[in-house]
Amino acid sequence: MSLIEQAKDFLSALGAEVSERERNLLIAEKPGLGGETERTFLWVLPQQARQGRNPLIVEDEYLNRFKGIANKYPGARLHLLVDTLEGLSTEFRTNANRSYRVSAQVPVQFFDLPF
């Protein structure tokens, strides 16, 4: 089972309606308080999808994606799920977190829930 399929199943199990808007982007929506919709945007970026691409271009592309979603959906939660942090610069991870509250997480961090 691919990482994106695992993430889709996980978000569905949490009660969200999950759709895949574009390749490697999941949107999970569920009813919130006061009739609002809680939205979570999850980009799944396995190392395989990054291979052969300039890391700086990939990082810039994702920062622009985060910016677009953060501007369009100010209250949404944004996540980046990667199979490994290898190849992602510290500067990218810091900027993503500081500017858009996006943290790059490996599966053990993302799928971990308290019992």
Coordinates of N, CA, C and O in Angstrom, one line a residue, residues 32-106:
G32 N -17.2 21.0 11.5 CA -16.6 21.6 12.7 C -17.7 22.3 13.5 O -18.9 22.2 13.2
L33 N -17.3 23.1 14.5 CA -18.3 23.8 15.3 C -19.0 24.9 14.6 O -18.3 25.5 13.7
G34 N -20.2 25.2 14.9 CA -20.9 26.3 14.3 C -21.1 26.2 12.8 O -21.2 27.2 12.1
G35 N -21.2 24.9 12.3 CA -21.4 24.7 10.9 C -20.2 25.0 10.0 O -20.3 24.9 8.8
E36 N -19.1 25.2 10.6 CA -17.9 25.4 9.8 C -17.3 24.0 9.4 O -17.7 23.0 9.9
T37 N -16.5 24.1 8.4 CA -15.8 22.9 7.9 C -14.4 22.9 8.3 O -13.7 23.9 8.0
E38 N -13.9 21.8 8.9 CA -12.5 21.7 9.2 C -11.8 21.1 8.0 O -12.2 20.0 7.6
R39 N -10.8 21.8 7.5 CA -10.1 21.3 6.3 C -8.6 21.0 6.7 O -8.0 21.8 7.3
T40 N -8.2 19.9 6.2 CA -6.8 19.5 6.3 C -6.2 19.2 4.9 O -6.9 18.5 4.2
F41 N -5.1 19.9 4.6 CA -4.5 19.7 3.3 C -3.2 18.9 3.6 O -2.4 19.3 4.4
L42 N -3.1 17.7 2.9 CA -1.9 16.9 3.1 C -1.2 16.6 1.8 O -1.8 15.9 0.9
W43 N 0.0 17.1 1.7 CA 0.8 16.8 0.6 C 1.6 15.6 0.9 O 2.3 15.5 2.0
V44 N 1.7 14.6 0.1 CA 2.5 13.4 0.3 C 3.6 13.4 -0.7 O 3.3 13.4 -1.9
L45 N 4.8 13.5 -0.2 CA 5.9 13.7 -1.1 C 7.0 12.7 -0.8 O 8.0 12.9 -0.1
P46 N 6.9 11.5 -1.4 CA 7.9 10.4 -1.1 C 9.2 10.8 -1.9 O 9.2 11.5 -2.8
Q47 N 10.2 10.2 -1.4 CA 11.6 10.5 -2.0 C 11.6 10.1 -3.4 O 12.2 10.8 -4.2
Q48 N 10.8 9.1 -3.8 CA 10.8 8.7 -5.2 C 10.3 9.8 -6.1 O 10.7 10.0 -7.2
A49 N 9.3 10.6 -5.6 CA 8.8 11.7 -6.4 C 9.8 12.9 -6.5 O 9.6 13.7 -7.4
R50 N 10.7 12.9 -5.6 CA 11.8 13.9 -5.7 C 13.0 13.6 -6.5 O 13.8 14.4 -6.8
Q51 N 13.2 12.3 -6.7 CA 14.4 11.8 -7.4 C 14.5 12.5 -8.8 O 13.5 12.6 -9.5
G52 N 15.7 12.9 -9.1 CA 15.9 13.4 -10.4 C 15.5 14.9 -10.6 O 15.6 15.4 -11.7
R53 N 15.0 15.5 -9.5 CA 14.6 16.9 -9.6 C 15.5 17.7 -8.7 O 15.9 17.2 -7.7
N54 N 15.7 18.9 -9.1 CA 16.5 19.8 -8.3 C 15.8 20.1 -7.0 O 14.7 20.6 -7.0
P55 N 16.4 19.8 -5.8 CA 15.8 20.0 -4.5 C 15.3 21.4 -4.3 O 14.2 21.6 -3.7
L56 N 16.0 22.4 -4.7 CA 15.6 23.8 -4.5 C 14.4 24.1 -5.3 O 13.5 24.9 -4.8
I57 N 14.2 23.6 -6.5 CA 13.0 23.8 -7.3 C 11.8 23.1 -6.6 O 10.7 23.7 -6.5
V58 N 12.0 21.9 -6.1 CA 10.9 21.2 -5.4 C 10.5 22.0 -4.2 O 9.3 22.2 -4.0
E59 N 11.5 22.4 -3.4 CA 11.1 23.1 -2.2 C 10.4 24.4 -2.5 O 9.4 24.8 -1.8
D60 N 10.9 25.2 -3.5 CA 10.2 26.4 -3.9 C 8.8 26.2 -4.4 O 7.8 26.9 -4.0
E61 N 8.6 25.1 -5.1 CA 7.3 24.7 -5.6 C 6.3 24.5 -4.5 O 5.2 24.9 -4.5
Y62 N 6.8 23.7 -3.5 CA 5.9 23.4 -2.3 C 5.7 24.6 -1.4 O 4.6 24.8 -0.9
L63 N 6.6 25.5 -1.3 CA 6.4 26.7 -0.5 C 5.3 27.5 -1.2 O 4.4 28.1 -0.5
N64 N 5.3 27.6 -2.5 CA 4.3 28.3 -3.3 C 2.9 27.6 -3.1 O 1.9 28.3 -3.0
R65 N 2.9 26.3 -3.1 CA 1.6 25.6 -2.8 C 1.1 25.9 -1.5 O -0.1 26.1 -1.3
F66 N 2.0 25.9 -0.5 CA 1.5 26.2 0.9 C 1.0 27.6 1.0 O -0.1 27.8 1.6
K67 N 1.7 28.5 0.4 CA 1.2 29.9 0.4 C -0.2 30.1 -0.3 O -1.0 30.7 0.3
G68 N -0.4 29.4 -1.4 CA -1.7 29.5 -2.1 C -2.8 29.0 -1.2 O -3.9 29.6 -1.1
I69 N -2.6 27.8 -0.6 CA -3.7 27.2 0.2 C -3.9 28.0 1.5 O -5.0 28.3 1.9
A70 N -2.8 28.5 2.1 CA -2.9 29.3 3.3 C -3.7 30.6 3.1 O -4.4 31.0 3.9
N71 N -3.5 31.2 1.9 CA -4.2 32.4 1.6 C -5.6 32.1 1.3 O -6.5 32.9 1.6
K72 N -5.9 31.1 0.6 CA -7.3 30.7 0.2 C -8.1 30.2 1.3 O -9.3 30.4 1.4
Y73 N -7.5 29.4 2.2 CA -8.2 28.7 3.3 C -7.4 29.0 4.6 O -6.6 28.2 5.1
P74 N -7.6 30.2 5.2 CA -6.7 30.7 6.3 C -6.8 29.8 7.6 O -5.8 29.7 8.3
G75 N -7.9 29.1 7.8 CA -7.9 28.3 9.0 C -7.6 26.8 8.8 O -7.6 26.0 9.7
A76 N -7.2 26.5 7.6 CA -6.9 25.1 7.3 C -5.6 24.6 7.9 O -4.7 25.4 8.1
R77 N -5.6 23.3 8.2 CA -4.3 22.7 8.6 C -3.6 22.2 7.4 O -4.2 21.6 6.5
L78 N -2.3 22.4 7.4 CA -1.5 22.0 6.3 C -0.4 21.0 6.8 O 0.3 21.3 7.8
H79 N -0.2 19.9 6.1 CA 0.8 18.9 6.4 C 1.6 18.5 5.2 O 1.1 18.5 4.1
L80 N 2.8 18.1 5.5 CA 3.7 17.5 4.4 C 4.2 16.2 5.0 O 4.9 16.2 6.0
L81 N 3.8 15.1 4.3 CA 4.1 13.8 4.7 C 5.2 13.3 3.8 O 5.0 13.2 2.6
V82 N 6.4 12.9 4.3 CA 7.5 12.4 3.5 C 7.9 11.1 4.1 O 7.8 10.8 5.3
D83 N 8.5 10.2 3.3 CA 9.0 9.0 3.8 C 10.3 9.1 4.4 O 10.7 8.3 5.3
T84 N 11.0 10.2 4.1 CA 12.3 10.5 4.7 C 12.5 12.0 4.6 O 12.1 12.6 3.7
L85 N 13.2 12.6 5.6 CA 13.5 14.0 5.6 C 14.8 14.2 4.8 O 15.2 15.4 4.5
E86 N 15.5 13.1 4.4 CA 16.7 13.2 3.6 C 16.4 14.0 2.3 O 15.4 13.7 1.6
G87 N 17.2 15.0 2.0 CA 17.1 15.8 0.8 C 16.2 17.0 1.0 O 16.2 17.9 0.1
L88 N 15.6 17.2 2.1 CA 14.8 18.4 2.4 C 15.7 19.3 3.3 O 16.2 18.9 4.4
S89 N 15.9 20.5 2.8 CA 16.8 21.4 3.6 C 16.2 21.9 4.9 O 15.0 22.0 5.0
T90 N 17.0 22.2 5.8 CA 16.6 22.7 7.1 C 15.9 24.1 6.9 O 14.9 24.4 7.5
E91 N 16.4 24.9 5.9 CA 15.8 26.2 5.6 C 14.4 26.0 5.1 O 13.5 26.7 5.5
F92 N 14.2 25.0 4.2 CA 12.8 24.8 3.7 C 11.9 24.4 4.8 O 10.8 24.9 5.0
R93 N 12.3 23.5 5.7 CA 11.4 23.0 6.8 C 11.1 24.2 7.7 O 10.0 24.3 8.2
T94 N 12.1 25.0 8.0 CA 11.9 26.1 8.9 C 11.0 27.1 8.3 O 10.1 27.6 9.0
N95 N 11.2 27.5 7.0 CA 10.3 28.5 6.3 C 8.9 27.9 6.2 O 7.9 28.7 6.4
A96 N 8.7 26.7 5.9 CA 7.4 26.1 5.8 C 6.6 26.2 7.1 O 5.5 26.5 7.2
N97 N 7.4 25.9 8.2 CA 6.8 25.9 9.5 C 6.5 27.3 10.0 O 5.4 27.6 10.5
R98 N 7.4 28.2 9.9 CA 7.3 29.5 10.3 C 6.2 30.3 9.5 O 5.4 31.0 10.1
S99 N 6.3 30.2 8.2 CA 5.4 31.0 7.4 C 3.9 30.4 7.3 O 3.0 31.1 7.2
Y100 N 3.8 29.0 7.2 CA 2.5 28.4 6.9 C 2.1 27.4 7.9 O 1.1 26.7 7.7
R101 N 2.9 27.2 9.0 CA 2.6 26.2 10.0 C 2.6 24.8 9.5 O 1.8 23.9 9.9
V102 N 3.4 24.5 8.5 CA 3.6 23.2 7.9 C 4.8 22.6 8.4 O 5.9 23.1 8.4
S103 N 4.7 21.4 9.0 CA 5.9 20.6 9.4 C 6.0 19.4 8.5 O 5.0 18.7 8.3
A104 N 7.2 19.2 8.1 CA 7.4 17.9 7.3 C 7.5 16.8 8.3 O 8.3 16.9 9.3
Q105 N 6.7 15.8 8.1 CA 6.7 14.7 9.0 C 6.9 13.4 8.3 O 6.4 13.2 7.2
V106 N 7.5 12.4 9.0 CA 7.7 11.1 8.5 C 6.5 10.3 9.0 O 5.8 10.7 10.0

